[in-house]
Amino acid sequence: ETGNAVEADGILTDIIRNVSAFGLTLVPLDIRQESDRHEEALDCITRHLGLGSYAQWDEETKLSWLQRELSSNRPLVRPGEWNENKNIFVPTAIETLEAFQMISEQHEESLGAYVISQATSASDVLAVLLLQRDAGVKKPLRVVPLFETLDDLKGAAATMECLFNISAYKGSIGGKQEVMIGYSDSAKDAGRLAASWAQYETQEELAQVAAKHNIDLAFFHGKGGTVGRGGNPATFDAILAHGPNTINAKFRVTEQGEMINQNFGFKDRAERTMNIYTAAVVSEHHTHRPTPTPEWRDMMATLSRISCDAYRDIVREDKRFVPYFRSATPEQEFAELKIGSRPAKRKASGGVESLRAIPWIFAWTQTRLNLPTWLGVGEAIREVLDGPDADKLRSMYSEWTSFSTTVDLVEMVLAKSEPSIAAHYDTMLVHEEDAVSLGKHVRKIHANTESTILDLTGHTMLGEDNAVLQRQLQVRNPYVDCLNILQAETLLRLRNCNDAEEEKILKDALLTTITGIANGMGNTG
């Protein structure tokens, strides 16, 4: 069907047989699922048992029931019982319960953590513990809540405090807890500047809560390769930019997509990457870094508030935004091309909030505008620079590495952006008058952000102290510019195509331009 019969009958068949015979014990994998799916599964179970709707219970009722069931040896449902009651158990709930059944059948060391996406409360964590126990998992996977949105990050410390106060839970973790911090979705939710400060404060607060309860806490940093998803090409500096007492010689981080090949694709690269991580973690343990002063914290709170409001005014509140985004970028085409590891959206309906972080960042990278990384940053910094606290902000940039690292990353992305290319996409693809006007407005904000960053850093041109970046831009921009022109033309033809054969050719051409632009943009691709 796919034309890959040779591979399917050869190497792939060998791999399937090896996995079946030996398991995955040499390659431990994490399981990851959204908290809503666990709630849905438990809701089906409670309704099946005549206990009412779990989804409609308040948090206190959920916690009470979960603790009671965890202390009992009574199973909730027997394996496969959901297939006999499909009038209650919806397909996605069955899929979730069968995933837990699968976990119970694996070799003990083949799986690592169970990561809960979109974790918001203590009940989200206990729910996974209960579902594991009910499935008969002999050695339960460690449960790792992933706090992603701005509100979830702000509530993370309270959630973990609640869990650590539950004696049964505290006794089950053996004095160790792993927490995952979501960099991608928090930035999509609130903008890069507000998200980075929320991530910093959340890690500080969680470290304090863990210390209070004598828990050995490890952070799992859910970063992507792009700056908009928490990435930083300067790995060493990025690790040292984390808050004091939050790493403590333990650093777990995601490597995704093309970054796996870029950092680990060759033996010498893999060794260098691991050397950088090791050196940074060791250095962080022995390097004194300043704790933010109350003045700096107040300044960051102000910058975060202004930047978040400015970001959301465009992305969430402006009715022109979604039509503009979908027409000016290749976002609509990503799902059809199937170039991601997961569906582009969490839900088929909905606007930007339902879009996953990867296509959100990737779409803006393709048009060279890189909007998610800088939107809101310039407005916040400009308001402070024009006020009485300008000198405080400048001293904070020169003295506090965590803040200067964030600003320098934004400067790098601005240097790699090309608003004139984005304007060409608008000319070719955007036809609604309101959307056209928004495009012009956004590019004006981009220009203002450039001048503001130059004002704060004291530079005369973007990235002037990065000779490697300047050389890279000179060499690759002429080639990437051509690919952008070709992509815009391809998108225009594809969106007006009524011929199946021509559509196939155009999709192949589009995929070629997407790959070329992503490689050309490097760490923002």
PDB file of C-alpha atoms in Angstrom, residues 297-475:
ATOM      1  CA  ARG A 297      11.491  39.933  40.804  1.00  0.00           C
ATOM      2  CA  ASP A 298       9.173  42.938  40.754  1.00  0.00           C
ATOM      3  CA  MET A 299      10.628  43.940  37.396  1.00  0.00           C
ATOM      4  CA  MET A 300      10.081  40.446  35.958  1.00  0.00           C
ATOM      5  CA  ALA A 301       6.509  40.409  37.251  1.00  0.00           C
ATOM      6  CA  THR A 302       5.888  43.720  35.472  1.00  0.00           C
ATOM      7  CA  LEU A 303       7.536  42.575  32.241  1.00  0.00           C
ATOM      8  CA  SER A 304       5.627  39.282  32.342  1.00  0.00           C
ATOM      9  CA  ARG A 305       2.273  40.970  32.843  1.00  0.00           C
ATOM     10  CA  ILE A 306       2.785  43.485  30.031  1.00  0.00           C
ATOM     11  CA  SER A 307       4.213  40.936  27.597  1.00  0.00           C
ATOM     12  CA  CYS A 308       1.509  38.348  28.323  1.00  0.00           C
ATOM     13  CA  ASP A 309      -1.245  40.933  27.786  1.00  0.00           C
ATOM     14  CA  ALA A 310       0.344  42.145  24.534  1.00  0.00           C
ATOM     15  CA  TYR A 311       0.798  38.582  23.284  1.00  0.00           C
ATOM     16  CA  ARG A 312      -2.748  37.503  24.112  1.00  0.00           C
ATOM     17  CA  ASP A 313      -4.248  40.702  22.692  1.00  0.00           C
ATOM     18  CA  ILE A 314      -3.048  39.524  19.289  1.00  0.00           C
ATOM     19  CA  VAL A 315      -3.180  35.726  19.521  1.00  0.00           C
ATOM     20  CA  ARG A 316      -6.333  35.273  21.588  1.00  0.00           C
ATOM     21  CA  GLU A 317      -8.385  38.463  21.494  1.00  0.00           C
ATOM     22  CA  ASP A 318      -7.961  39.705  17.931  1.00  0.00           C
ATOM     23  CA  LYS A 319     -10.630  38.036  15.775  1.00  0.00           C
ATOM     24  CA  ARG A 320      -8.474  38.580  12.703  1.00  0.00           C
ATOM     25  CA  PHE A 321      -5.665  36.429  14.005  1.00  0.00           C
ATOM     26  CA  VAL A 322      -6.807  32.843  13.338  1.00  0.00           C
ATOM     27  CA  PRO A 323      -7.888  33.555   9.721  1.00  0.00           C
ATOM     28  CA  TYR A 324      -4.602  35.401   9.174  1.00  0.00           C
ATOM     29  CA  PHE A 325      -2.500  32.619  10.695  1.00  0.00           C
ATOM     30  CA  ARG A 326      -4.180  29.907   8.651  1.00  0.00           C
ATOM     31  CA  SER A 327      -3.912  31.756   5.357  1.00  0.00           C
ATOM     32  CA  ALA A 328      -0.425  33.303   5.765  1.00  0.00           C
ATOM     33  CA  THR A 329       1.370  30.106   6.881  1.00  0.00           C
ATOM     34  CA  PRO A 330       1.407  26.431   5.781  1.00  0.00           C
ATOM     35  CA  GLU A 331      -0.376  25.402   9.019  1.00  0.00           C
ATOM     36  CA  GLN A 332      -3.413  23.987   7.208  1.00  0.00           C
ATOM     37  CA  GLU A 333      -1.234  21.780   5.033  1.00  0.00           C
ATOM     38  CA  PHE A 334       0.817  20.198   7.852  1.00  0.00           C
ATOM     39  CA  ALA A 335      -1.889  17.708   8.856  1.00  0.00           C
ATOM     40  CA  GLU A 336      -2.258  16.421   5.278  1.00  0.00           C
ATOM     41  CA  LEU A 337       1.496  16.068   4.782  1.00  0.00           C
ATOM     42  CA  LYS A 338       1.820  13.957   7.969  1.00  0.00           C
ATOM     43  CA  ILE A 339       5.267  15.276   8.814  1.00  0.00           C
ATOM     44  CA  GLY A 340       4.840  15.295  12.599  1.00  0.00           C
ATOM     45  CA  SER A 341       5.081  12.493  15.168  1.00  0.00           C
ATOM     46  CA  ARG A 342       1.613  13.349  16.504  1.00  0.00           C
ATOM     47  CA  PRO A 343      -1.584  14.920  15.119  1.00  0.00           C
ATOM     48  CA  ALA A 344      -1.194  18.681  14.588  1.00  0.00           C
ATOM     49  CA  LYS A 345      -4.145  19.334  16.904  1.00  0.00           C
ATOM     50  CA  ARG A 346      -5.212  17.837  20.231  1.00  0.00           C
ATOM     51  CA  LYS A 347      -8.830  18.302  19.124  1.00  0.00           C
ATOM     52  CA  ALA A 348     -10.192  18.480  15.597  1.00  0.00           C
ATOM     53  CA  SER A 349     -12.075  21.689  16.392  1.00  0.00           C
ATOM     54  CA  GLY A 350     -10.823  24.844  18.054  1.00  0.00           C
ATOM     55  CA  GLY A 351      -8.387  27.612  17.288  1.00  0.00           C
ATOM     56  CA  VAL A 352      -4.783  28.208  18.263  1.00  0.00           C
ATOM     57  CA  GLU A 353      -5.355  26.838  21.776  1.00  0.00           C
ATOM     58  CA  SER A 354      -6.061  23.347  20.356  1.00  0.00           C
ATOM     59  CA  LEU A 355      -2.993  23.400  18.096  1.00  0.00           C
ATOM     60  CA  ARG A 356       0.063  21.548  19.352  1.00  0.00           C
ATOM     61  CA  ALA A 357       3.162  23.619  20.039  1.00  0.00           C
ATOM     62  CA  ILE A 358       5.281  22.039  17.301  1.00  0.00           C
ATOM     63  CA  PRO A 359       3.117  23.041  14.287  1.00  0.00           C
ATOM     64  CA  TRP A 360       2.442  26.405  15.969  1.00  0.00           C
ATOM     65  CA  ILE A 361       6.149  27.244  16.053  1.00  0.00           C
ATOM     66  CA  PHE A 362       6.981  25.441  12.814  1.00  0.00           C
ATOM     67  CA  ALA A 363       4.386  27.344  10.767  1.00  0.00           C
ATOM     68  CA  TRP A 364       5.816  30.736  11.730  1.00  0.00           C
ATOM     69  CA  THR A 365       9.356  29.481  11.156  1.00  0.00           C
ATOM     70  CA  GLN A 366       8.493  28.556   7.591  1.00  0.00           C
ATOM     71  CA  THR A 367       7.419  32.139   6.782  1.00  0.00           C
ATOM     72  CA  ARG A 368      10.516  33.523   8.570  1.00  0.00           C
ATOM     73  CA  LEU A 369       8.443  35.710  10.907  1.00  0.00           C
ATOM     74  CA  ASN A 370       9.031  33.588  14.064  1.00  0.00           C
ATOM     75  CA  LEU A 371       6.192  35.438  15.774  1.00  0.00           C
ATOM     76  CA  PRO A 372       5.765  33.257  18.926  1.00  0.00           C
ATOM     77  CA  THR A 373       9.333  33.928  20.089  1.00  0.00           C
ATOM     78  CA  TRP A 374       9.264  37.725  20.137  1.00  0.00           C
ATOM     79  CA  LEU A 375       5.604  38.834  20.306  1.00  0.00           C
ATOM     80  CA  GLY A 376       5.011  40.717  23.552  1.00  0.00           C
ATOM     81  CA  VAL A 377       8.696  41.041  24.438  1.00  0.00           C
ATOM     82  CA  GLY A 378       9.264  44.405  22.758  1.00  0.00           C
ATOM     83  CA  GLU A 379       6.110  45.967  24.193  1.00  0.00           C
ATOM     84  CA  ALA A 380       7.094  45.016  27.743  1.00  0.00           C
ATOM     85  CA  ILE A 381      10.706  46.156  27.524  1.00  0.00           C
ATOM     86  CA  ARG A 382       9.796  49.397  25.735  1.00  0.00           C
ATOM     87  CA  GLU A 383       7.251  50.366  28.402  1.00  0.00           C
ATOM     88  CA  VAL A 384       9.863  49.945  31.143  1.00  0.00           C
ATOM     89  CA  LEU A 385      12.627  51.687  29.170  1.00  0.00           C
ATOM     90  CA  ASP A 386      10.328  54.670  28.668  1.00  0.00           C
ATOM     91  CA  GLY A 387       9.560  54.815  32.405  1.00  0.00           C
ATOM     92  CA  PRO A 388      11.454  55.615  35.623  1.00  0.00           C
ATOM     93  CA  ASP A 389      12.879  52.082  35.971  1.00  0.00           C
ATOM     94  CA  ALA A 390      14.920  52.082  32.764  1.00  0.00           C
ATOM     95  CA  ASP A 391      18.272  52.032  34.585  1.00  0.00           C
ATOM     96  CA  LYS A 392      17.139  49.113  36.763  1.00  0.00           C
ATOM     97  CA  LEU A 393      16.223  47.141  33.661  1.00  0.00           C
ATOM     98  CA  ARG A 394      19.582  47.848  32.027  1.00  0.00           C
ATOM     99  CA  SER A 395      21.471  46.767  35.152  1.00  0.00           C
ATOM    100  CA  MET A 396      19.343  43.621  35.356  1.00  0.00           C
ATOM    101  CA  TYR A 397      20.340  42.770  31.778  1.00  0.00           C
ATOM    102  CA  SER A 398      24.039  43.270  32.515  1.00  0.00           C
ATOM    103  CA  GLU A 399      24.110  41.519  35.913  1.00  0.00           C
ATOM    104  CA  TRP A 400      21.588  38.670  35.785  1.00  0.00           C
ATOM    105  CA  THR A 401      22.485  35.848  33.400  1.00  0.00           C
ATOM    106  CA  SER A 402      19.040  34.245  33.381  1.00  0.00           C
ATOM    107  CA  PHE A 403      17.419  37.415  32.052  1.00  0.00           C
ATOM    108  CA  SER A 404      20.179  38.325  29.608  1.00  0.00           C
ATOM    109  CA  THR A 405      20.096  34.784  28.178  1.00  0.00           C
ATOM    110  CA  THR A 406      16.392  35.193  27.385  1.00  0.00           C
ATOM    111  CA  VAL A 407      16.906  38.602  25.758  1.00  0.00           C
ATOM    112  CA  ASP A 408      19.893  37.377  23.741  1.00  0.00           C
ATOM    113  CA  LEU A 409      17.843  34.446  22.426  1.00  0.00           C
ATOM    114  CA  VAL A 410      15.102  36.808  21.289  1.00  0.00           C
ATOM    115  CA  GLU A 411      17.751  38.949  19.593  1.00  0.00           C
ATOM    116  CA  MET A 412      19.124  35.913  17.756  1.00  0.00           C
ATOM    117  CA  VAL A 413      15.667  34.947  16.476  1.00  0.00           C
ATOM    118  CA  LEU A 414      14.969  38.521  15.368  1.00  0.00           C
ATOM    119  CA  ALA A 415      18.248  38.481  13.442  1.00  0.00           C
ATOM    120  CA  LYS A 416      17.140  35.329  11.635  1.00  0.00           C
ATOM    121  CA  SER A 417      13.666  36.682  10.864  1.00  0.00           C
ATOM    122  CA  GLU A 418      12.789  38.285   7.526  1.00  0.00           C
ATOM    123  CA  PRO A 419       9.576  40.369   7.683  1.00  0.00           C
ATOM    124  CA  SER A 420       9.861  41.111   3.960  1.00  0.00           C
ATOM    125  CA  ILE A 421       9.538  37.360   3.252  1.00  0.00           C
ATOM    126  CA  ALA A 422       6.494  37.185   5.537  1.00  0.00           C
ATOM    127  CA  ALA A 423       5.039  40.153   3.642  1.00  0.00           C
ATOM    128  CA  HIS A 424       5.454  38.205   0.392  1.00  0.00           C
ATOM    129  CA  TYR A 425       3.408  35.316   1.840  1.00  0.00           C
ATOM    130  CA  ASP A 426       0.696  37.850   2.734  1.00  0.00           C
ATOM    131  CA  THR A 427       0.686  39.254  -0.791  1.00  0.00           C
ATOM    132  CA  MET A 428       0.370  35.780  -2.304  1.00  0.00           C
ATOM    133  CA  LEU A 429      -1.946  34.048   0.166  1.00  0.00           C
ATOM    134  CA  VAL A 430      -3.887  36.502   2.339  1.00  0.00           C
ATOM    135  CA  HIS A 431      -6.968  37.934   0.677  1.00  0.00           C
ATOM    136  CA  GLU A 432      -9.265  39.131   3.468  1.00  0.00           C
ATOM    137  CA  GLU A 433      -8.815  42.851   4.083  1.00  0.00           C
ATOM    138  CA  ASP A 434      -8.877  42.493   7.885  1.00  0.00           C
ATOM    139  CA  ALA A 435      -6.228  39.769   7.798  1.00  0.00           C
ATOM    140  CA  VAL A 436      -4.031  41.860   5.492  1.00  0.00           C
ATOM    141  CA  SER A 437      -4.204  44.778   7.927  1.00  0.00           C
ATOM    142  CA  LEU A 438      -3.267  42.506  10.836  1.00  0.00           C
ATOM    143  CA  GLY A 439      -0.208  41.273   8.907  1.00  0.00           C
ATOM    144  CA  LYS A 440       0.973  44.849   8.458  1.00  0.00           C
ATOM    145  CA  HIS A 441       0.369  45.555  12.146  1.00  0.00           C
ATOM    146  CA  VAL A 442       2.327  42.484  13.240  1.00  0.00           C
ATOM    147  CA  ARG A 443       5.302  43.423  11.072  1.00  0.00           C
ATOM    148  CA  LYS A 444       5.246  46.916  12.595  1.00  0.00           C
ATOM    149  CA  ILE A 445       5.414  45.317  16.058  1.00  0.00           C
ATOM    150  CA  HIS A 446       8.365  43.247  14.818  1.00  0.00           C
ATOM    151  CA  ALA A 447      10.215  46.406  13.716  1.00  0.00           C
ATOM    152  CA  ASN A 448       9.507  48.087  17.066  1.00  0.00           C
ATOM    153  CA  THR A 449      10.732  44.989  18.919  1.00  0.00           C
ATOM    154  CA  GLU A 450      13.988  45.050  16.957  1.00  0.00           C
ATOM    155  CA  SER A 451      14.680  48.674  17.903  1.00  0.00           C
ATOM    156  CA  THR A 452      13.751  48.008  21.528  1.00  0.00           C
ATOM    157  CA  ILE A 453      16.106  45.034  21.839  1.00  0.00           C
ATOM    158  CA  LEU A 454      18.925  47.075  20.272  1.00  0.00           C
ATOM    159  CA  ASP A 455      18.225  49.855  22.778  1.00  0.00           C
ATOM    160  CA  LEU A 456      18.431  47.466  25.744  1.00  0.00           C
ATOM    161  CA  THR A 457      21.516  45.557  24.585  1.00  0.00           C
ATOM    162  CA  GLY A 458      23.374  48.613  23.295  1.00  0.00           C
ATOM    163  CA  HIS A 459      24.003  46.922  19.957  1.00  0.00           C
ATOM    164  CA  THR A 460      23.927  48.751  16.634  1.00  0.00           C
ATOM    165  CA  MET A 461      22.740  45.673  14.707  1.00  0.00           C
ATOM    166  CA  LEU A 462      21.037  42.436  15.707  1.00  0.00           C
ATOM    167  CA  GLY A 463      23.474  39.706  16.719  1.00  0.00           C
ATOM    168  CA  GLU A 464      26.497  41.928  16.177  1.00  0.00           C
ATOM    169  CA  ASP A 465      28.535  40.038  18.802  1.00  0.00           C
ATOM    170  CA  ASN A 466      27.799  36.662  17.178  1.00  0.00           C
ATOM    171  CA  ALA A 467      30.192  36.378  14.228  1.00  0.00           C
ATOM    172  CA  VAL A 468      29.180  32.784  13.478  1.00  0.00           C
ATOM    173  CA  LEU A 469      25.511  33.755  13.170  1.00  0.00           C
ATOM    174  CA  GLN A 470      26.312  36.688  10.904  1.00  0.00           C
ATOM    175  CA  ARG A 471      28.349  34.452   8.611  1.00  0.00           C
ATOM    176  CA  GLN A 472      25.609  31.805   8.557  1.00  0.00           C
ATOM    177  CA  LEU A 473      22.981  34.378   7.573  1.00  0.00           C
ATOM    178  CA  GLN A 474      25.156  35.721   4.763  1.00  0.00           C
ATOM    179  CA  VAL A 475      25.724  32.247   3.336  1.00  0.00           C
TER     180      VAL A 475
END
